[in-house]
Tab-separated table of C-alpha atoms in Angstrom:
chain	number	residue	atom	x	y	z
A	20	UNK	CA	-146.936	-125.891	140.133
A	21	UNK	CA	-145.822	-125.180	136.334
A	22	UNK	CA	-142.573	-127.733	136.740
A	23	UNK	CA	-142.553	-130.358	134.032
A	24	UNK	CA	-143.765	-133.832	134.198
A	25	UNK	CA	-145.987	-132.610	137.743
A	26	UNK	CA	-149.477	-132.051	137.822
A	27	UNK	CA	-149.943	-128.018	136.760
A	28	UNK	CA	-147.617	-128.387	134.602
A	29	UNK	CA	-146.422	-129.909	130.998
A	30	UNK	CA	-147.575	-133.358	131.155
A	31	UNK	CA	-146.863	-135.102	127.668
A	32	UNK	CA	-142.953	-134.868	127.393
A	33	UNK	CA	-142.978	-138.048	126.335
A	34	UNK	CA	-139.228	-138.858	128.184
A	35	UNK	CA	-139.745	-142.308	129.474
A	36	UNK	CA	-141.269	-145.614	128.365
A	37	UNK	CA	-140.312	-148.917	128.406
A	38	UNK	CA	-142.372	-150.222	124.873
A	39	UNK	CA	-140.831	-151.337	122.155
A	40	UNK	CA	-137.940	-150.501	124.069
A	41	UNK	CA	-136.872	-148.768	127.186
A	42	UNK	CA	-135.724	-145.332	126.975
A	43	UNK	CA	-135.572	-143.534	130.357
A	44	UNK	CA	-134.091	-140.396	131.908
A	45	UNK	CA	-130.681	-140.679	133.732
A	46	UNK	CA	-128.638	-140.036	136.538
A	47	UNK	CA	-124.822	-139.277	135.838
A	48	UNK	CA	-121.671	-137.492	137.508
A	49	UNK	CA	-122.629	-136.966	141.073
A	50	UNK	CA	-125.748	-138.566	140.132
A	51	UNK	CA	-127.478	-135.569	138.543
A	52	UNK	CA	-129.603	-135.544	135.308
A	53	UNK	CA	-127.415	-135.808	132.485
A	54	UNK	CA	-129.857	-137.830	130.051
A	55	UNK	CA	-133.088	-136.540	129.164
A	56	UNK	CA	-134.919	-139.467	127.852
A	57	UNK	CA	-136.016	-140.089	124.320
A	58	UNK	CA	-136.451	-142.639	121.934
A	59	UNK	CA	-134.303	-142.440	119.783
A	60	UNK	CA	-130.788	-142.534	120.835
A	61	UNK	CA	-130.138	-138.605	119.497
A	62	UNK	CA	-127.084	-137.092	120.264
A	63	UNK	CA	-128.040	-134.665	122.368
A	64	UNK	CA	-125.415	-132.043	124.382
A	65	UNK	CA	-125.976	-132.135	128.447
A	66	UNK	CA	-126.236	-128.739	129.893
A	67	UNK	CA	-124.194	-131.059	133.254
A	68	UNK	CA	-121.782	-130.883	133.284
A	69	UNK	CA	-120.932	-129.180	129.950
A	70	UNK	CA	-118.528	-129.098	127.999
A	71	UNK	CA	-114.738	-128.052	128.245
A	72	UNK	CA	-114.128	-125.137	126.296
A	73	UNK	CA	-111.734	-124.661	123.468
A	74	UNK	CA	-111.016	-122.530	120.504
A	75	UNK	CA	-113.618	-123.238	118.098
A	76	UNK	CA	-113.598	-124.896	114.449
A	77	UNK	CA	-117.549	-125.093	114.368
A	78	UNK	CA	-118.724	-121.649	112.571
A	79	UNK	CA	-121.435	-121.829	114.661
A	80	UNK	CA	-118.260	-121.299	117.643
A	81	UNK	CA	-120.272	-124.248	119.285
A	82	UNK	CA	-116.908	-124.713	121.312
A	83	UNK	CA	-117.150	-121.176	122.987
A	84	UNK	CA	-120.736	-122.284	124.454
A	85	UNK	CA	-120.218	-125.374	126.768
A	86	UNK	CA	-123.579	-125.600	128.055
A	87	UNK	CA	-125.706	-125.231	124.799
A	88	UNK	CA	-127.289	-127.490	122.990
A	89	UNK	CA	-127.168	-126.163	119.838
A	90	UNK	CA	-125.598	-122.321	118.499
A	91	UNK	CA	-126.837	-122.387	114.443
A	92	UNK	CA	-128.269	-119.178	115.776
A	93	UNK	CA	-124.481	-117.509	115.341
A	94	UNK	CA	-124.493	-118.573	111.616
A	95	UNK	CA	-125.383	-115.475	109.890
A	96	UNK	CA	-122.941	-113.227	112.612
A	97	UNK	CA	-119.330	-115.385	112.391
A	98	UNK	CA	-119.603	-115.661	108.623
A	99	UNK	CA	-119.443	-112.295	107.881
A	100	UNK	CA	-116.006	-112.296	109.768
A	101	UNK	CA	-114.709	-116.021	110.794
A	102	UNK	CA	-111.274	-114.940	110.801
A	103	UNK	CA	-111.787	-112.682	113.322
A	104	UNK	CA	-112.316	-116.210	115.913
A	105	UNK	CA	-109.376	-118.227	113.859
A	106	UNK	CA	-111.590	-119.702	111.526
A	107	UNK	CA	-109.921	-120.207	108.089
A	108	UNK	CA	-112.489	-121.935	106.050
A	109	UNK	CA	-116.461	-120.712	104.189
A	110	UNK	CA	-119.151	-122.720	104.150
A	111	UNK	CA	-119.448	-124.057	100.939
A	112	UNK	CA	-122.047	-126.609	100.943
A	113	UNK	CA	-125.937	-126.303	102.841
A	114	UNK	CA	-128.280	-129.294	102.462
A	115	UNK	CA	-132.052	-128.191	103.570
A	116	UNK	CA	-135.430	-129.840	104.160
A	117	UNK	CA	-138.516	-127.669	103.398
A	118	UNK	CA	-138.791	-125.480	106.047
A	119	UNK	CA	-138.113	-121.893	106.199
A	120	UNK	CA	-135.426	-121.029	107.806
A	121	UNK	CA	-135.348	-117.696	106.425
A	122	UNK	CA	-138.063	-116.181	107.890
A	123	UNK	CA	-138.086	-118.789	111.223
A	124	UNK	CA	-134.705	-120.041	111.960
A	125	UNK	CA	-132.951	-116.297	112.589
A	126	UNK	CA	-132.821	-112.809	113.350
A	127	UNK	CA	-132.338	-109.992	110.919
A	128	UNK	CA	-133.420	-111.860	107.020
A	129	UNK	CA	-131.073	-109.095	105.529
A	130	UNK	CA	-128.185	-110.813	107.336
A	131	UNK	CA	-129.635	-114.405	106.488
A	132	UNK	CA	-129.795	-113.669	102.826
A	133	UNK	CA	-126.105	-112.235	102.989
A	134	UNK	CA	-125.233	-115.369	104.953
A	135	UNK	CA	-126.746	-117.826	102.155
A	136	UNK	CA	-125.289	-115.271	99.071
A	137	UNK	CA	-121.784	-116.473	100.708
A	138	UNK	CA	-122.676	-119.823	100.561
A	139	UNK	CA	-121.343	-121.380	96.629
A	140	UNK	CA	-124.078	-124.157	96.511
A	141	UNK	CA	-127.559	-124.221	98.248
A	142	UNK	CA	-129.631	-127.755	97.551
A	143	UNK	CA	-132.956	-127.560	99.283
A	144	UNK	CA	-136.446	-129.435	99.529
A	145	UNK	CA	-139.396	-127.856	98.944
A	146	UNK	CA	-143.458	-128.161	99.205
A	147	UNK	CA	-144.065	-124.901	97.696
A	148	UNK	CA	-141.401	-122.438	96.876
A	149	UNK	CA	-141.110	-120.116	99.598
A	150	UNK	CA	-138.189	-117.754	100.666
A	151	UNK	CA	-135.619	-119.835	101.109
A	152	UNK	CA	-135.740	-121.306	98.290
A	153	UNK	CA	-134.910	-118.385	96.195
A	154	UNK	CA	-131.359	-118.904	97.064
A	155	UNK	CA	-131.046	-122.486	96.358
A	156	UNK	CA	-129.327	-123.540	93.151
A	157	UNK	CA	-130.873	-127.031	93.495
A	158	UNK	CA	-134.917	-127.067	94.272
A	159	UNK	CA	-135.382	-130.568	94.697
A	160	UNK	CA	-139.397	-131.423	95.307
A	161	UNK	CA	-140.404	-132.859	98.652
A	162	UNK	CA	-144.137	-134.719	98.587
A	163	UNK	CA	-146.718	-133.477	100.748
A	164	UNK	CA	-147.889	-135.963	103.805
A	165	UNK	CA	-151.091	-136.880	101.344
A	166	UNK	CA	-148.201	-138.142	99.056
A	167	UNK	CA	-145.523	-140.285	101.210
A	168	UNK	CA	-144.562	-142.553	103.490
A	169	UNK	CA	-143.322	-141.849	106.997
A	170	UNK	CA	-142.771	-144.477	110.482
A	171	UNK	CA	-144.399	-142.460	112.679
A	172	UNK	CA	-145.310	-142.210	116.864
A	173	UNK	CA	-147.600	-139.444	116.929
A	174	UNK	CA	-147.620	-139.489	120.584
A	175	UNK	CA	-143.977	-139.930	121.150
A	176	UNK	CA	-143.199	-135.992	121.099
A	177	UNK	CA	-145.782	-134.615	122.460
A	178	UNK	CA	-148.508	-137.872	123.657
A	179	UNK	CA	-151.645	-137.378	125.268
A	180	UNK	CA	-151.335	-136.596	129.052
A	181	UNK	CA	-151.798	-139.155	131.406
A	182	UNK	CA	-152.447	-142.980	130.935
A	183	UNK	CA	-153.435	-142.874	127.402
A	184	UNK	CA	-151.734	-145.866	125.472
A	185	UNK	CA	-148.845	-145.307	123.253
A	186	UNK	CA	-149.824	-145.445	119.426
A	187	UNK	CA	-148.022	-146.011	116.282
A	188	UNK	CA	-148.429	-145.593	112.945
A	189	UNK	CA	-147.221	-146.002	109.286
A	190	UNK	CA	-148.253	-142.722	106.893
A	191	UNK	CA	-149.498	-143.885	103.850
A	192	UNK	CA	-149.799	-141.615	100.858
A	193	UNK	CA	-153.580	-141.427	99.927
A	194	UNK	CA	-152.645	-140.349	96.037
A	195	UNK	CA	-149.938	-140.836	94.356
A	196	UNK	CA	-147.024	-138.219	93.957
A	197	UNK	CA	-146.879	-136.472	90.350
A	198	UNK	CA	-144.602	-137.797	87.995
A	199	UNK	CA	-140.767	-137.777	88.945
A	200	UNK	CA	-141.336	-136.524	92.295
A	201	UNK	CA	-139.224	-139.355	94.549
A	202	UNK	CA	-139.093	-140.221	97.770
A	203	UNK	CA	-136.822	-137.956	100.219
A	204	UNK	CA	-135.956	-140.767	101.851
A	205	UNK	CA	-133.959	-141.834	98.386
A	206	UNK	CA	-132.776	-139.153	97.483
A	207	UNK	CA	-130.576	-138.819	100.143
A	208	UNK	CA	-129.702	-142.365	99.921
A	209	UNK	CA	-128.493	-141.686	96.574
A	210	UNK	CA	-126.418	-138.618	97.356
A	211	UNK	CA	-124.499	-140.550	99.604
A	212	UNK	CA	-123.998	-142.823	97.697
A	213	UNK	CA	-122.260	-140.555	94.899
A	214	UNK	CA	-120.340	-139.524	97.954
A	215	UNK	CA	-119.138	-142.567	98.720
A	216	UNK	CA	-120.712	-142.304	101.980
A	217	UNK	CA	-123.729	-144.717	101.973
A	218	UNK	CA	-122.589	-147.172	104.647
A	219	UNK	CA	-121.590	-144.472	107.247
A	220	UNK	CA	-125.304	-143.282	106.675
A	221	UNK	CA	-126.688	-146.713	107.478
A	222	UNK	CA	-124.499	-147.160	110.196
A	223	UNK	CA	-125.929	-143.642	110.935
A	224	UNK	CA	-129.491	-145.078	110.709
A	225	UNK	CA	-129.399	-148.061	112.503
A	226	UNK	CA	-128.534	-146.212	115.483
A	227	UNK	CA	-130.713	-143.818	115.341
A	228	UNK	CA	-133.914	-145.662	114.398
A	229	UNK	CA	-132.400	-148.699	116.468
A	230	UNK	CA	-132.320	-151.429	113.428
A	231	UNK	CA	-131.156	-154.866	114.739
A	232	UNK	CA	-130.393	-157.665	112.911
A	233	UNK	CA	-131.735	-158.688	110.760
A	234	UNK	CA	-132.971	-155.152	110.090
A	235	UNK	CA	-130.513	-153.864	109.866
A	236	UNK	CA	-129.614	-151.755	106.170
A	237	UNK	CA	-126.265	-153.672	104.990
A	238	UNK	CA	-123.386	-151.401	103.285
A	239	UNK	CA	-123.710	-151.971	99.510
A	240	UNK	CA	-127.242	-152.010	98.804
A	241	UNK	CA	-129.723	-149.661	97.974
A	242	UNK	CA	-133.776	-149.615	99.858
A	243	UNK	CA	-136.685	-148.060	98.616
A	244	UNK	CA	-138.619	-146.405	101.309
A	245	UNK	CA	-141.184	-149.026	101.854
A	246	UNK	CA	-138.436	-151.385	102.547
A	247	UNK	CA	-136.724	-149.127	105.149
A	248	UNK	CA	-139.993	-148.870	107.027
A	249	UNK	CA	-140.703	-152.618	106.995
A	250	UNK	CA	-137.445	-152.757	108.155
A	251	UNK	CA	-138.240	-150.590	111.267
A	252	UNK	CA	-141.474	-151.863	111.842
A	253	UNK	CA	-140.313	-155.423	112.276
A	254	UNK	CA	-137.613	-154.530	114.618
A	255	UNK	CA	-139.823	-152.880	116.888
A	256	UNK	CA	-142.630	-154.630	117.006
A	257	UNK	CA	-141.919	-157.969	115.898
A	258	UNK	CA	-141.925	-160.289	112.693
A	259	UNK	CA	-145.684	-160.358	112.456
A	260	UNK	CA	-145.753	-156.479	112.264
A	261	UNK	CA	-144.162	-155.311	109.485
A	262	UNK	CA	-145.774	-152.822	107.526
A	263	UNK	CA	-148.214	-154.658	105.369
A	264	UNK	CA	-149.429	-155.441	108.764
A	265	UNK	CA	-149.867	-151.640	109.023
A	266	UNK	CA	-151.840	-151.495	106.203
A	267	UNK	CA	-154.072	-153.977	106.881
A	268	UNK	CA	-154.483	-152.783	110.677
A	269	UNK	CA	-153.505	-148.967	110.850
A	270	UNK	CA	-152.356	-148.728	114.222
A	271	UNK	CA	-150.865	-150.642	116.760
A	272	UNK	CA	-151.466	-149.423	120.497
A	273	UNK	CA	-149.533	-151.067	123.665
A	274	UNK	CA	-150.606	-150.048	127.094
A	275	UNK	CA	-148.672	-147.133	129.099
A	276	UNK	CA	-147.833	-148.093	132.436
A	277	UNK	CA	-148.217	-145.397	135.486
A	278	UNK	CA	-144.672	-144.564	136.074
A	279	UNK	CA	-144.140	-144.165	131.913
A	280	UNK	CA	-147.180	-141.306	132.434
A	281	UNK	CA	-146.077	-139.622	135.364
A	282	UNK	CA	-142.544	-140.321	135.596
A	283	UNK	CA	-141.511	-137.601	138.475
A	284	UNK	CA	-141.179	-140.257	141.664
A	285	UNK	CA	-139.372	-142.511	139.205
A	286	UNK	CA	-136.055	-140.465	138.046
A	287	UNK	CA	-133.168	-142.058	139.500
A	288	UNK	CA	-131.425	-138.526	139.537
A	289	UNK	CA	-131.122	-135.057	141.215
A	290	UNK	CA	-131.541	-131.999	139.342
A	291	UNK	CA	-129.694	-129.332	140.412
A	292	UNK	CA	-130.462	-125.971	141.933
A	293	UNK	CA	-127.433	-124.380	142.531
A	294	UNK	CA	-125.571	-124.538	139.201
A	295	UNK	CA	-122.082	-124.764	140.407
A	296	UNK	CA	-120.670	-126.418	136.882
A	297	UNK	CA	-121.717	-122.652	135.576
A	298	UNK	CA	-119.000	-120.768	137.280
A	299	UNK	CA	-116.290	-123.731	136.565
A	300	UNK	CA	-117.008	-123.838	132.772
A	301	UNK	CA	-117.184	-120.105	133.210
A	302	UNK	CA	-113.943	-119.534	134.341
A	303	UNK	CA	-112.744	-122.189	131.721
A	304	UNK	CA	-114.263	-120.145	129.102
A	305	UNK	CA	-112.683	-116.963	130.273
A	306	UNK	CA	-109.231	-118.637	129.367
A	307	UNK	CA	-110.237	-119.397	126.020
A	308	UNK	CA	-111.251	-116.150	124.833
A	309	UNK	CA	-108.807	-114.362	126.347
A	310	UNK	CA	-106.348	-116.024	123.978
A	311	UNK	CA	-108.449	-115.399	120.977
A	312	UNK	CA	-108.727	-111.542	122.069
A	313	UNK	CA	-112.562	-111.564	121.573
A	314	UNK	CA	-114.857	-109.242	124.009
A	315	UNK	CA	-117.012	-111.579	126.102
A	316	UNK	CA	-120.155	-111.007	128.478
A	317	UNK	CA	-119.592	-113.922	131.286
A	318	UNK	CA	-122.766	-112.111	133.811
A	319	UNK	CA	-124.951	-115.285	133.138
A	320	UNK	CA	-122.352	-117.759	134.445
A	321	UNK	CA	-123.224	-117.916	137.814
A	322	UNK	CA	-125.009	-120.354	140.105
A	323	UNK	CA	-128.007	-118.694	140.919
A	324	UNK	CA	-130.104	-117.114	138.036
A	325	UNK	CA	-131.273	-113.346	138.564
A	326	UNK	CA	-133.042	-110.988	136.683
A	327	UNK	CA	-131.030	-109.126	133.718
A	328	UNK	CA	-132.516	-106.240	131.776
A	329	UNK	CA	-132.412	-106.739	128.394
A	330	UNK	CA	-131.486	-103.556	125.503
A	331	UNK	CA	-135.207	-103.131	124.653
A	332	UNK	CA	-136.171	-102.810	128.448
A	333	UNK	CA	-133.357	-100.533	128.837
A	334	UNK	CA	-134.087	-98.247	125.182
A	335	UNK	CA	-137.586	-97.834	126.636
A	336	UNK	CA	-136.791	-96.992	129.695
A	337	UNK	CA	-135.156	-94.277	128.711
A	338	UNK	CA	-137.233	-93.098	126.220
A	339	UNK	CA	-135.704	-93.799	123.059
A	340	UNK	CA	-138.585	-95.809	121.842
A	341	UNK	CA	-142.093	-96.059	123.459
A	342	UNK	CA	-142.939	-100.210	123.059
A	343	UNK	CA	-141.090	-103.552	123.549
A	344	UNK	CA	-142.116	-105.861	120.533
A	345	UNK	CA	-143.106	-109.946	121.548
A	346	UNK	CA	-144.060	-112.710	119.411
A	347	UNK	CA	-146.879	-114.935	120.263
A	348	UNK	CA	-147.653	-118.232	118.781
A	349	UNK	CA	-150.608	-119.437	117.049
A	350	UNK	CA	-152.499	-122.622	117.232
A	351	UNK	CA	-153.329	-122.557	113.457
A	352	UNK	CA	-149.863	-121.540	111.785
A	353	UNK	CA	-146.678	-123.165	112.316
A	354	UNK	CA	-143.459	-121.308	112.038
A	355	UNK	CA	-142.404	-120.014	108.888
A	356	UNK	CA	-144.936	-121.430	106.743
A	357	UNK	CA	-148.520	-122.298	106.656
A	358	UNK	CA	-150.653	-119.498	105.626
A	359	UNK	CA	-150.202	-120.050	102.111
A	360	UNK	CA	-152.807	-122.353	102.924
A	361	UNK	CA	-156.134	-121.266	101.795
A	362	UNK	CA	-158.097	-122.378	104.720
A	363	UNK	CA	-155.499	-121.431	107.250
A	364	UNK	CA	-155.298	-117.821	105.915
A	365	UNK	CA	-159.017	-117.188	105.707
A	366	UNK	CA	-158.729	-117.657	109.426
A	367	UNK	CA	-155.944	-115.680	109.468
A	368	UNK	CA	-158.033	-112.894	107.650
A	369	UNK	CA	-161.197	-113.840	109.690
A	370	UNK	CA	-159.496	-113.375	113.120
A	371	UNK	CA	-157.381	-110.433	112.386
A	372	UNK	CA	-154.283	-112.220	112.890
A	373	UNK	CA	-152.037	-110.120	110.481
A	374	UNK	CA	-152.512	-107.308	112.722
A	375	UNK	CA	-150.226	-106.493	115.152
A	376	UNK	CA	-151.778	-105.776	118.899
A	377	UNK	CA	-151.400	-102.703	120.521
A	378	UNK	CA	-153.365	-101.304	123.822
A	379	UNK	CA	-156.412	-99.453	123.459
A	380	UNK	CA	-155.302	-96.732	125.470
A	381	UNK	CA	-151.604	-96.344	124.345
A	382	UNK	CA	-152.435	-96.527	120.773
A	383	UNK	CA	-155.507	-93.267	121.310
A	384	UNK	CA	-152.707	-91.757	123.109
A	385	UNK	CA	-150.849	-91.307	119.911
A	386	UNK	CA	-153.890	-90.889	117.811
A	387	UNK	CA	-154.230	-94.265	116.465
A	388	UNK	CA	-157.725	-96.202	115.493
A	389	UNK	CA	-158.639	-99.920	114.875
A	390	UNK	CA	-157.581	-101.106	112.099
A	391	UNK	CA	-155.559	-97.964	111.128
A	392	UNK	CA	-152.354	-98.803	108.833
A	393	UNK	CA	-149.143	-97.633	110.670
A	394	UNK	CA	-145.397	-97.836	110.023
A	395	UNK	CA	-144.060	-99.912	113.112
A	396	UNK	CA	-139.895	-99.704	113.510
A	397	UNK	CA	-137.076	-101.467	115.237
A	398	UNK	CA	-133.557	-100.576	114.888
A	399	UNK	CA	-133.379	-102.637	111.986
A	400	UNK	CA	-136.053	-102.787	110.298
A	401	UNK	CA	-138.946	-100.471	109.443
A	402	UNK	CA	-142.480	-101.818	107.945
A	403	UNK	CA	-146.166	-101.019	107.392
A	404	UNK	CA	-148.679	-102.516	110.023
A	405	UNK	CA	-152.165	-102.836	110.948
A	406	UNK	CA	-152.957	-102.146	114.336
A	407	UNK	CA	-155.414	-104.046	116.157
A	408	UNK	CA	-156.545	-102.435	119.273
A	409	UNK	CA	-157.155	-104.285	122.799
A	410	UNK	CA	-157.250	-104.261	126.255
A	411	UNK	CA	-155.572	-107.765	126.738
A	412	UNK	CA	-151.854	-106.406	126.368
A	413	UNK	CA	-149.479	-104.215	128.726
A	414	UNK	CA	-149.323	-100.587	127.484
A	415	UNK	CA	-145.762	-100.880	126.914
A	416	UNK	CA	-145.924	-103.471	124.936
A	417	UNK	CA	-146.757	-104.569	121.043
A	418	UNK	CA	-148.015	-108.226	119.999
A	419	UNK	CA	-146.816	-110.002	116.849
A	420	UNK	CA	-148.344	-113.160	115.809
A	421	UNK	CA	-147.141	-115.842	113.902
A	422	UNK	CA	-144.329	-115.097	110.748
A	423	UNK	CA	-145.783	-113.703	107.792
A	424	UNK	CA	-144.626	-111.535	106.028
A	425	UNK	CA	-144.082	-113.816	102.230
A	426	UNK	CA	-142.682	-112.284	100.041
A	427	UNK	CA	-141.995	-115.317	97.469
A	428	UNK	CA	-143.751	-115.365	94.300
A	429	UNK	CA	-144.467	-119.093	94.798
A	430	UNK	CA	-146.810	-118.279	97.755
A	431	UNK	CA	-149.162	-116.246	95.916
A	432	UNK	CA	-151.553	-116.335	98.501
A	433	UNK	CA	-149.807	-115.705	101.943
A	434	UNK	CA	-147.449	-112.922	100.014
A	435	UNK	CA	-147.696	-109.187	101.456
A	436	UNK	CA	-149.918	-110.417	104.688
A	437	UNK	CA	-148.601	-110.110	107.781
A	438	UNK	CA	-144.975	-109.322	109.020
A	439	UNK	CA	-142.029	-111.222	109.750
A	440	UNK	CA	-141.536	-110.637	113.724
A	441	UNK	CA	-137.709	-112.313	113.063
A	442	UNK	CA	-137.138	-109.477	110.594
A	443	UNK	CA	-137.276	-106.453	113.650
A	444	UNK	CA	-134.813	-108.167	115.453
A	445	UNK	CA	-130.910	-107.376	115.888
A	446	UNK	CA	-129.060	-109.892	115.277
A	447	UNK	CA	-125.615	-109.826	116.347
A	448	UNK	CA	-123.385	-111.174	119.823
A	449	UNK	CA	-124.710	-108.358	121.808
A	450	UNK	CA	-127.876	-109.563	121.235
A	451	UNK	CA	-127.608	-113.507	121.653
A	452	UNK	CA	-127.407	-115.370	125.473
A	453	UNK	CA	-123.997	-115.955	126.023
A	454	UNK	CA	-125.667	-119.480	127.579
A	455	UNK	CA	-128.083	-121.149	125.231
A	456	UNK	CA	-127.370	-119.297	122.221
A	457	UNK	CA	-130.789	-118.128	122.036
A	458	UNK	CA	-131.481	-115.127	119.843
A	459	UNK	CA	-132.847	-111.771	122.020
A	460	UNK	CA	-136.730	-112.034	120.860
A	461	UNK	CA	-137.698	-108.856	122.796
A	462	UNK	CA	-137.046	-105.877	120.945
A	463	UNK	CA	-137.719	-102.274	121.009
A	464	UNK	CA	-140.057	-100.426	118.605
A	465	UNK	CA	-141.626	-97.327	117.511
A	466	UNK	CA	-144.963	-97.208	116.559
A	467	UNK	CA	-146.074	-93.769	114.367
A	468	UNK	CA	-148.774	-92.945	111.576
């Protein structure tokens, strides 16, 4: 019960189907899973058997953390000091769509904002001018989904569960974008270009979206959008299917077999329990940093996995601060941006989601009501909160929803609601899993009127 792909568990992974083409997961080295399954041939690291270690030249020290699959999370941390890991370069350059990695993509925003001050030139898309975007010297403006095309599977992320039929689509923009807006899609075409780097982006692109001839885009020449998704449309589906077909038709459905719905029986490859590769690239890794001189917690590489306390666990514990802080997720908001819309924050408003939760009986303890304004503090951060009482959460515990907290002038109407949950959290190596990367998100917190 709970594994994925089983019944009980998460049953639209979408990680095998054989329609337009096959994509499957994968048996490798001692015929364990190695490939995950996706559609589009991503580059993706394998957690088996990882990666040898070496000194790193990523800033991200991706090198130090052979069974990751990503480490952006170290960003804000190794710039402050990359010399101290034999790094002898800055980031100079940063490219970003319109999300907001500000307030979503890290830790501590005081150390983000340092991180993108060192940065000499920030270009970035944008919807609506939110925090990140104050430190971009480019804004370049990104149309909404009413306003563009896109090739889209809906369903090939996150499909319906069971036998439901694959669908695909072609987003259409309904009105047209204002006047000198231009397609993303173009843009970056045309950047590369000036770079001098336009055919190693359609090489790029054929891979990834799986262009054949004659598809395929050819070094030299320049597509609008509409081409590009013709383009991809006809080598999927066929000649007859190219996206005026799309508009005529909307969707094109093609039957999902049993074994693409429930694909368990079907893998070709053991997964492992006993994670032997662990204490190898372990011991590997204990080389490496011993050379660099750089303190190192190696606890987590071992075979079996245990339970660890974690700082906030271990601060209240001992009484230095009376709640561990969580983030929940909300079905209505999504990440770092969302509110601003003014639907989506009347039912913020109507449902009291810019409170924070707190127990009934822990909160009367310290002589706190509903709905009662109260200054809520981490070790780095310190901010004014409303408390919603409830029975539904542990005593030792606080609930944060969502990430609010705007405070961009271009979201007039999500600005001062809410609280950033990433802003209360310590961001440093102490704090991140020497394994994934992943960024501590429990984290210890007074609560006081």
């Amino acid at each position: 019960m709970g594994a994925v792909n089983v019944p009980g568990g998460m049953l639209s992974t979408a990680a095998a189907g054989k329609r337009p083409h096959q994509w499957w997961p994968e048996g490798g080295a001692d015929g364990l899973l190695e490939k995950g399954g996706h559609i589009l041939p991503l580059p993706h690291p394998k957690a088996f058997p990882g990666r040898t270690p070496t000194k790193p030249v990523r800033m991200d020290l991706f090198e130090l953390f052979p069974v990751a699959s990503h480490s952006h999370t170290l960003l804000p941390i190794i710039v402050q000091n990359p010399e101290r890991y034999g790094l002898s370069y800055q980031i100079e350059v940063m490219l970003h769509t319109p999300t907001n990695s500000l307030l979503g993509s890290f830790g501590d925003p005081k150390m983000v904002e340092s991180f993108f001050q060192s940065i000499p030139f920030i270009g970035g898309f944008a919807v609506e001018i939110n925090e990140t975007n104050h430190f971009d010297d480019i804004v370049l403006p990104f149309p909404s989904y009413l306003e563009r095309y896109d090739f889209i599977g809906a369903d090939y992320l996150i499909p319906p569960c069971g036998k439901e039929d694959w669908f695909w689509q072609v987003r259409q923009p309904v009105v047209e974008p204002p006047q000198g807006m231009r397609p993303p899609h173009e843009v970056i075409m045309e950047i590369a270009d000036r770079l001098g780097i336009l055919g190693d982006l359609y090489r790029l692109l054929n891979h990834t979206f799986r262009l054949k001839e004659p598809h395929a885009l050819e070094p030299g020449l320049r597509y609008p959008v509409t081409e590009v998704i013709d383009r991809m449309a006809r080598s999927w589906f066929g000649e007859e299917q190219g996206l005026e077909w799309f508009r005529q038709h909307g969707v094109i459905r093609i039957p999902r077999d049993v074994d693409e719905a429930y694909i368990g029986p079907f893998i070709d490859a053991r997964l492992p329990i006993y994670l032997e590769h662990f204490l190898d690239r372990g011991e590997e890794l204990k080389k490496i940093v011993t050379q660099m001189g750089v303190e190192w917690d190696f606890s987590d590489y071992q075979p079996l996995s245990d339970w660890m306390p974690c700082p906030s666990y271990e601060a209240v514990q001992n009484g230095q601060y009376d709640f561990i802080a969580v983030h929940y997720k909300l079905p209505f908001v999504y990440g770092g941006f969302g509110n601003e819309n003014p639907w989506i924050n009347e039912i913020c408003e109507q449902t009291e989601t810019y409170s924070i939760l707190v127990n009934e009986e822990a909160a009367k303890a310290k002589g706190i009501r509903d709905g009662e304004e109260v200054w809520l503090e981490s070790p780095v951060c310190k901010v004014k909160v409303r408390a919603k009482l409830t029975q539904c959460i542990h005593p030792q515990v606080v609930g944060v929803g969502g990430h609010f907290g705007h405070w961009s002038a271009g979201m007039p109407i999500a600005r001062g609601k809410g609280i950033s949950f990433n802003s209360l959290l310590p961001t440093d190596l102490e704090h991140i899993d020497k394994i994934s990367t992943a960024l501590d998100h429990c984290v210890q917190v007074r609560l006081y009127k």
